[in-house]
């Protein structure tokens, strides 16, 4: 398995992802270690060793043409962008995110909305983006801070820090971004990353010391289970 990511991903829940490998060269999630590899040769060597998950942040065109892969999972879950067609980039493609159509954007889809979360969709479309985030201790969208305009996100805070409402957490260019409520930083885009207006950059978990900030939580686990089920079903049909 190879992960392709942007050189400077805007991922906020970095304690629940491998995104920091793009910045630090490595990241560990639930005892699985990912390492940024800066050449196709090193990616190939990592695949042979099978001791780490290689993360590649250079243009993905050459990666696709040299990898010899059979399965592609588009896990970007881009909520506000026009869906891209991934069908044809591999023998079997899996799409994640709202507003995708099976057999058009990808071979199959996995539902990422809480309604039907993790369901494998072989015909039809995934649900459109709608509604509010799930509440945590009575807080939903008010847990989040979004970039007010295009700029460079900078912060000295860390995932897991205790914060108070109104406390300055970061800036976009020179514009200060305060904590929206008391709690623990669950999501925080890496410092010195370019962001677009309305990009989610901060998330506060109001549960304090009971906050979940690291590891694989329920939603990503159920989505991953759906992806694995889809791949296994494809293999069972003798197509993989």
Tab-separated table of C-alpha atoms in Angstrom:
chain	number	residue	atom	x	y	z
A	1	UNK	CA	0.000	0.000	0.000
A	2	UNK	CA	1.166	3.531	-0.836
A	3	UNK	CA	-0.335	6.802	0.406
A	4	UNK	CA	-0.207	9.807	-1.904
A	5	UNK	CA	-0.635	13.191	-0.229
A	6	UNK	CA	-0.011	16.862	-0.844
A	7	UNK	CA	3.431	18.205	0.108
A	8	UNK	CA	1.728	20.424	2.717
A	9	UNK	CA	-1.637	18.865	3.575
A	10	UNK	CA	-4.187	20.990	5.454
A	11	UNK	CA	-5.340	17.992	7.543
A	12	UNK	CA	-6.541	19.062	11.004
A	13	UNK	CA	-6.959	15.755	12.899
A	14	UNK	CA	-3.290	14.943	12.515
A	15	UNK	CA	-3.277	12.661	15.560
A	16	UNK	CA	-5.730	10.448	13.657
A	17	UNK	CA	-3.889	10.382	10.335
A	18	UNK	CA	-0.517	9.890	8.658
A	19	UNK	CA	-0.425	13.513	7.435
A	20	UNK	CA	2.534	14.509	9.619
A	21	UNK	CA	4.755	12.182	7.592
A	22	UNK	CA	4.686	14.854	4.881
A	23	UNK	CA	6.279	17.333	7.314
A	24	UNK	CA	8.340	15.238	9.749
A	25	UNK	CA	9.290	12.354	7.475
A	26	UNK	CA	7.364	9.814	9.536
A	27	UNK	CA	4.157	9.290	11.520
A	28	UNK	CA	2.647	6.449	13.544
A	29	UNK	CA	-1.051	5.642	13.850
A	30	UNK	CA	-2.294	2.724	15.945
A	31	UNK	CA	1.203	1.150	15.881
A	32	UNK	CA	1.440	1.408	12.074
A	33	UNK	CA	4.402	3.490	10.922
A	34	UNK	CA	4.345	5.592	7.760
A	35	UNK	CA	7.467	7.108	6.200
A	36	UNK	CA	7.745	9.801	3.542
A	37	UNK	CA	9.665	8.483	0.561
A	38	UNK	CA	10.948	11.109	-1.850
A	39	UNK	CA	11.639	8.913	-4.871
A	40	UNK	CA	9.820	6.165	-6.743
A	41	UNK	CA	12.796	3.893	-6.105
A	42	UNK	CA	12.442	4.318	-2.345
A	43	UNK	CA	8.688	3.724	-2.582
A	44	UNK	CA	9.384	0.456	-4.383
A	45	UNK	CA	11.961	-0.553	-1.769
A	46	UNK	CA	9.472	0.107	1.045
A	47	UNK	CA	6.853	-2.009	-0.715
A	48	UNK	CA	9.324	-4.877	-0.972
A	49	UNK	CA	10.316	-4.623	2.710
A	50	UNK	CA	6.710	-4.257	3.936
A	51	UNK	CA	7.882	-2.719	7.216
A	52	UNK	CA	6.341	0.747	6.747
A	53	UNK	CA	3.631	2.446	4.714
A	54	UNK	CA	5.336	4.710	2.164
A	55	UNK	CA	3.949	8.235	1.799
A	56	UNK	CA	4.675	9.949	-1.524
A	57	UNK	CA	4.104	13.703	-1.863
A	58	UNK	CA	5.417	14.373	-5.349
A	59	UNK	CA	3.174	14.455	-8.466
A	60	UNK	CA	1.137	11.288	-8.614
A	61	UNK	CA	1.198	10.780	-12.390
A	62	UNK	CA	4.600	9.027	-12.401
A	63	UNK	CA	3.557	7.054	-9.312
A	64	UNK	CA	0.489	5.711	-11.104
A	65	UNK	CA	2.413	4.698	-14.205
A	66	UNK	CA	5.186	2.850	-12.349
A	67	UNK	CA	3.409	1.361	-9.339
A	68	UNK	CA	1.730	-1.632	-10.975
A	69	UNK	CA	-1.211	-1.255	-8.587
A	70	UNK	CA	-4.621	-2.914	-8.849
A	71	UNK	CA	-6.682	-0.886	-6.358
A	72	UNK	CA	-7.027	2.865	-5.912
A	73	UNK	CA	-8.908	4.405	-2.965
A	74	UNK	CA	-9.718	8.097	-3.304
A	75	UNK	CA	-9.851	8.959	0.395
A	76	UNK	CA	-9.671	12.752	0.071
A	77	UNK	CA	-13.377	13.140	0.974
A	78	UNK	CA	-13.459	16.560	-0.670
A	79	UNK	CA	-16.720	18.048	0.587
A	80	UNK	CA	-16.758	21.331	-1.317
A	81	UNK	CA	-15.021	20.443	-4.590
A	82	UNK	CA	-16.400	19.038	-7.809
A	83	UNK	CA	-16.093	15.215	-7.690
A	84	UNK	CA	-13.310	13.825	-9.854
A	85	UNK	CA	-13.578	10.663	-11.925
A	86	UNK	CA	-11.120	8.027	-10.680
A	87	UNK	CA	-12.562	5.171	-12.721
A	88	UNK	CA	-9.864	3.755	-14.959
A	89	UNK	CA	-6.880	4.708	-12.799
A	90	UNK	CA	-6.761	1.124	-11.465
A	91	UNK	CA	-8.496	-2.218	-11.995
A	92	UNK	CA	-10.734	-1.426	-9.023
A	93	UNK	CA	-11.401	2.027	-7.598
A	94	UNK	CA	-13.169	3.034	-4.369
A	95	UNK	CA	-14.569	6.522	-3.886
A	96	UNK	CA	-15.159	8.233	-0.527
A	97	UNK	CA	-17.095	11.435	-0.030
A	98	UNK	CA	-20.403	13.132	-0.809
A	99	UNK	CA	-22.074	13.336	-4.201
A	100	UNK	CA	-20.172	10.538	-5.952
A	101	UNK	CA	-21.793	8.097	-8.383
A	102	UNK	CA	-20.830	4.422	-8.483
A	103	UNK	CA	-19.536	3.184	-11.850
A	104	UNK	CA	-18.946	6.784	-12.916
A	105	UNK	CA	-16.585	8.353	-10.399
A	106	UNK	CA	-15.328	4.993	-9.089
A	107	UNK	CA	-16.083	1.276	-9.341
A	108	UNK	CA	-17.842	1.376	-5.962
A	109	UNK	CA	-18.350	3.921	-3.188
A	110	UNK	CA	-18.269	3.765	0.602
A	111	UNK	CA	-20.720	6.030	2.417
A	112	UNK	CA	-18.974	8.585	4.647
A	113	UNK	CA	-22.092	10.255	6.098
A	114	UNK	CA	-23.260	9.081	9.522
A	115	UNK	CA	-26.465	7.985	7.751
A	116	UNK	CA	-25.370	4.666	6.288
A	117	UNK	CA	-21.771	5.128	7.425
A	118	UNK	CA	-19.470	2.464	5.950
A	119	UNK	CA	-22.068	1.044	3.533
A	120	UNK	CA	-20.623	-0.193	0.229
A	121	UNK	CA	-22.519	1.349	-2.694
A	122	UNK	CA	-22.318	-0.604	-5.956
A	123	UNK	CA	-25.110	1.291	-7.729
A	124	UNK	CA	-26.346	4.837	-7.260
A	125	UNK	CA	-24.783	7.750	-5.425
A	126	UNK	CA	-23.374	8.609	-2.028
A	127	UNK	CA	-25.341	11.124	0.024
A	128	UNK	CA	-24.914	14.814	-0.683
A	129	UNK	CA	-23.243	17.001	1.918
A	130	UNK	CA	-25.952	18.149	4.322
A	131	UNK	CA	-26.695	18.943	7.930
A	132	UNK	CA	-24.428	19.756	10.838
A	133	UNK	CA	-21.525	17.835	12.402
A	134	UNK	CA	-22.387	15.404	15.180
A	135	UNK	CA	-22.581	17.086	18.566
A	136	UNK	CA	-19.979	16.535	21.259
A	137	UNK	CA	-21.193	17.676	24.679
A	138	UNK	CA	-23.714	19.994	23.032
A	139	UNK	CA	-21.278	21.525	20.538
A	140	UNK	CA	-21.427	20.915	16.787
A	141	UNK	CA	-20.119	23.351	14.146
A	142	UNK	CA	-19.119	25.812	16.838
A	143	UNK	CA	-16.205	23.491	17.676
A	144	UNK	CA	-14.488	24.486	14.430
A	145	UNK	CA	-12.552	27.475	13.133
A	146	UNK	CA	-12.228	28.102	9.397
A	147	UNK	CA	-9.719	30.193	7.458
A	148	UNK	CA	-11.263	33.652	6.907
A	149	UNK	CA	-9.387	34.107	3.616
A	150	UNK	CA	-6.535	32.608	1.583
A	151	UNK	CA	-3.226	32.857	3.420
A	152	UNK	CA	-0.506	31.103	5.408
A	153	UNK	CA	-1.651	29.303	8.577
A	154	UNK	CA	0.787	29.576	11.476
A	155	UNK	CA	0.591	28.235	15.024
A	156	UNK	CA	2.728	27.280	18.004
A	157	UNK	CA	-0.031	25.177	19.550
A	158	UNK	CA	-0.084	21.373	19.500
A	159	UNK	CA	-2.693	18.676	19.169
A	160	UNK	CA	-3.838	17.791	22.698
A	161	UNK	CA	-3.252	21.237	24.213
A	162	UNK	CA	-5.826	22.489	26.709
A	163	UNK	CA	-7.255	25.802	25.512
A	164	UNK	CA	-9.656	28.462	26.762
A	165	UNK	CA	-12.349	30.205	24.747
A	166	UNK	CA	-10.934	33.346	23.145
A	167	UNK	CA	-7.306	32.243	23.519
A	168	UNK	CA	-5.270	32.929	20.374
A	169	UNK	CA	-4.410	29.596	18.783
A	170	UNK	CA	-3.099	30.548	15.359
A	171	UNK	CA	-3.024	33.164	12.631
A	172	UNK	CA	-3.766	33.303	8.940
A	173	UNK	CA	-1.247	35.848	7.754
A	174	UNK	CA	-1.622	38.451	10.536
A	175	UNK	CA	-5.278	37.677	11.384
A	176	UNK	CA	-5.638	36.010	14.814
A	177	UNK	CA	-7.752	32.863	15.214
A	178	UNK	CA	-9.050	32.331	18.782
A	179	UNK	CA	-10.287	29.101	20.351
A	180	UNK	CA	-14.069	28.927	19.875
A	181	UNK	CA	-14.654	27.285	23.283
A	182	UNK	CA	-12.897	25.670	26.250
A	183	UNK	CA	-11.473	22.210	25.648
A	184	UNK	CA	-8.653	20.280	24.012
A	185	UNK	CA	-7.219	20.816	20.531
A	186	UNK	CA	-8.427	17.831	18.538
A	187	UNK	CA	-7.720	19.302	15.120
A	188	UNK	CA	-5.000	21.725	14.094
A	189	UNK	CA	-3.535	22.264	10.660
A	190	UNK	CA	0.277	22.107	10.624
A	191	UNK	CA	2.025	25.452	10.868
A	192	UNK	CA	3.312	27.286	7.774
A	193	UNK	CA	0.756	25.676	5.458
A	194	UNK	CA	-1.056	27.656	2.743
A	195	UNK	CA	-4.835	27.476	3.226
A	196	UNK	CA	-7.823	28.554	1.182
A	197	UNK	CA	-10.763	30.535	2.522
A	198	UNK	CA	-13.232	28.362	4.486
A	199	UNK	CA	-10.645	25.601	5.022
A	200	UNK	CA	-11.168	23.974	8.420
A	201	UNK	CA	-8.009	24.706	10.454
A	202	UNK	CA	-8.886	24.276	14.161
A	203	UNK	CA	-11.148	21.911	16.098
A	204	UNK	CA	-11.702	21.952	19.854
A	205	UNK	CA	-13.075	18.949	21.729
A	206	UNK	CA	-15.094	20.278	24.700
A	207	UNK	CA	-14.672	17.089	26.754
A	208	UNK	CA	-11.352	18.232	28.219
A	209	UNK	CA	-9.282	15.338	29.513
A	210	UNK	CA	-11.799	12.886	28.038
A	211	UNK	CA	-11.199	14.170	24.510
A	212	UNK	CA	-10.313	11.810	21.676
A	213	UNK	CA	-7.387	13.348	19.813
A	214	UNK	CA	-5.303	10.366	18.680
A	215	UNK	CA	-5.896	6.972	17.114
A	216	UNK	CA	-8.650	5.668	14.855
A	217	UNK	CA	-12.089	6.654	16.128
A	218	UNK	CA	-15.502	5.249	15.206
A	219	UNK	CA	-16.187	7.093	11.963
A	220	UNK	CA	-12.866	6.456	10.177
A	221	UNK	CA	-12.849	2.869	11.440
A	222	UNK	CA	-16.279	2.165	9.965
A	223	UNK	CA	-15.289	3.797	6.682
A	224	UNK	CA	-12.098	1.709	6.591
A	225	UNK	CA	-14.122	-1.446	7.303
A	226	UNK	CA	-16.333	-0.572	4.317
A	227	UNK	CA	-13.312	-0.070	2.046
A	228	UNK	CA	-11.850	-3.410	3.135
A	229	UNK	CA	-15.199	-5.155	2.581
A	230	UNK	CA	-15.424	-3.677	-0.926
A	231	UNK	CA	-11.917	-4.833	-1.850
A	232	UNK	CA	-12.494	-8.329	-0.447
A	233	UNK	CA	-15.762	-8.653	-2.374
A	234	UNK	CA	-13.953	-7.643	-5.574
A	235	UNK	CA	-11.224	-10.202	-4.892
A	236	UNK	CA	-13.827	-12.904	-4.136
A	237	UNK	CA	-15.348	-12.366	-7.564
A	238	UNK	CA	-11.999	-13.376	-9.014
A	239	UNK	CA	-11.321	-9.932	-10.446
A	240	UNK	CA	-8.346	-9.114	-8.265
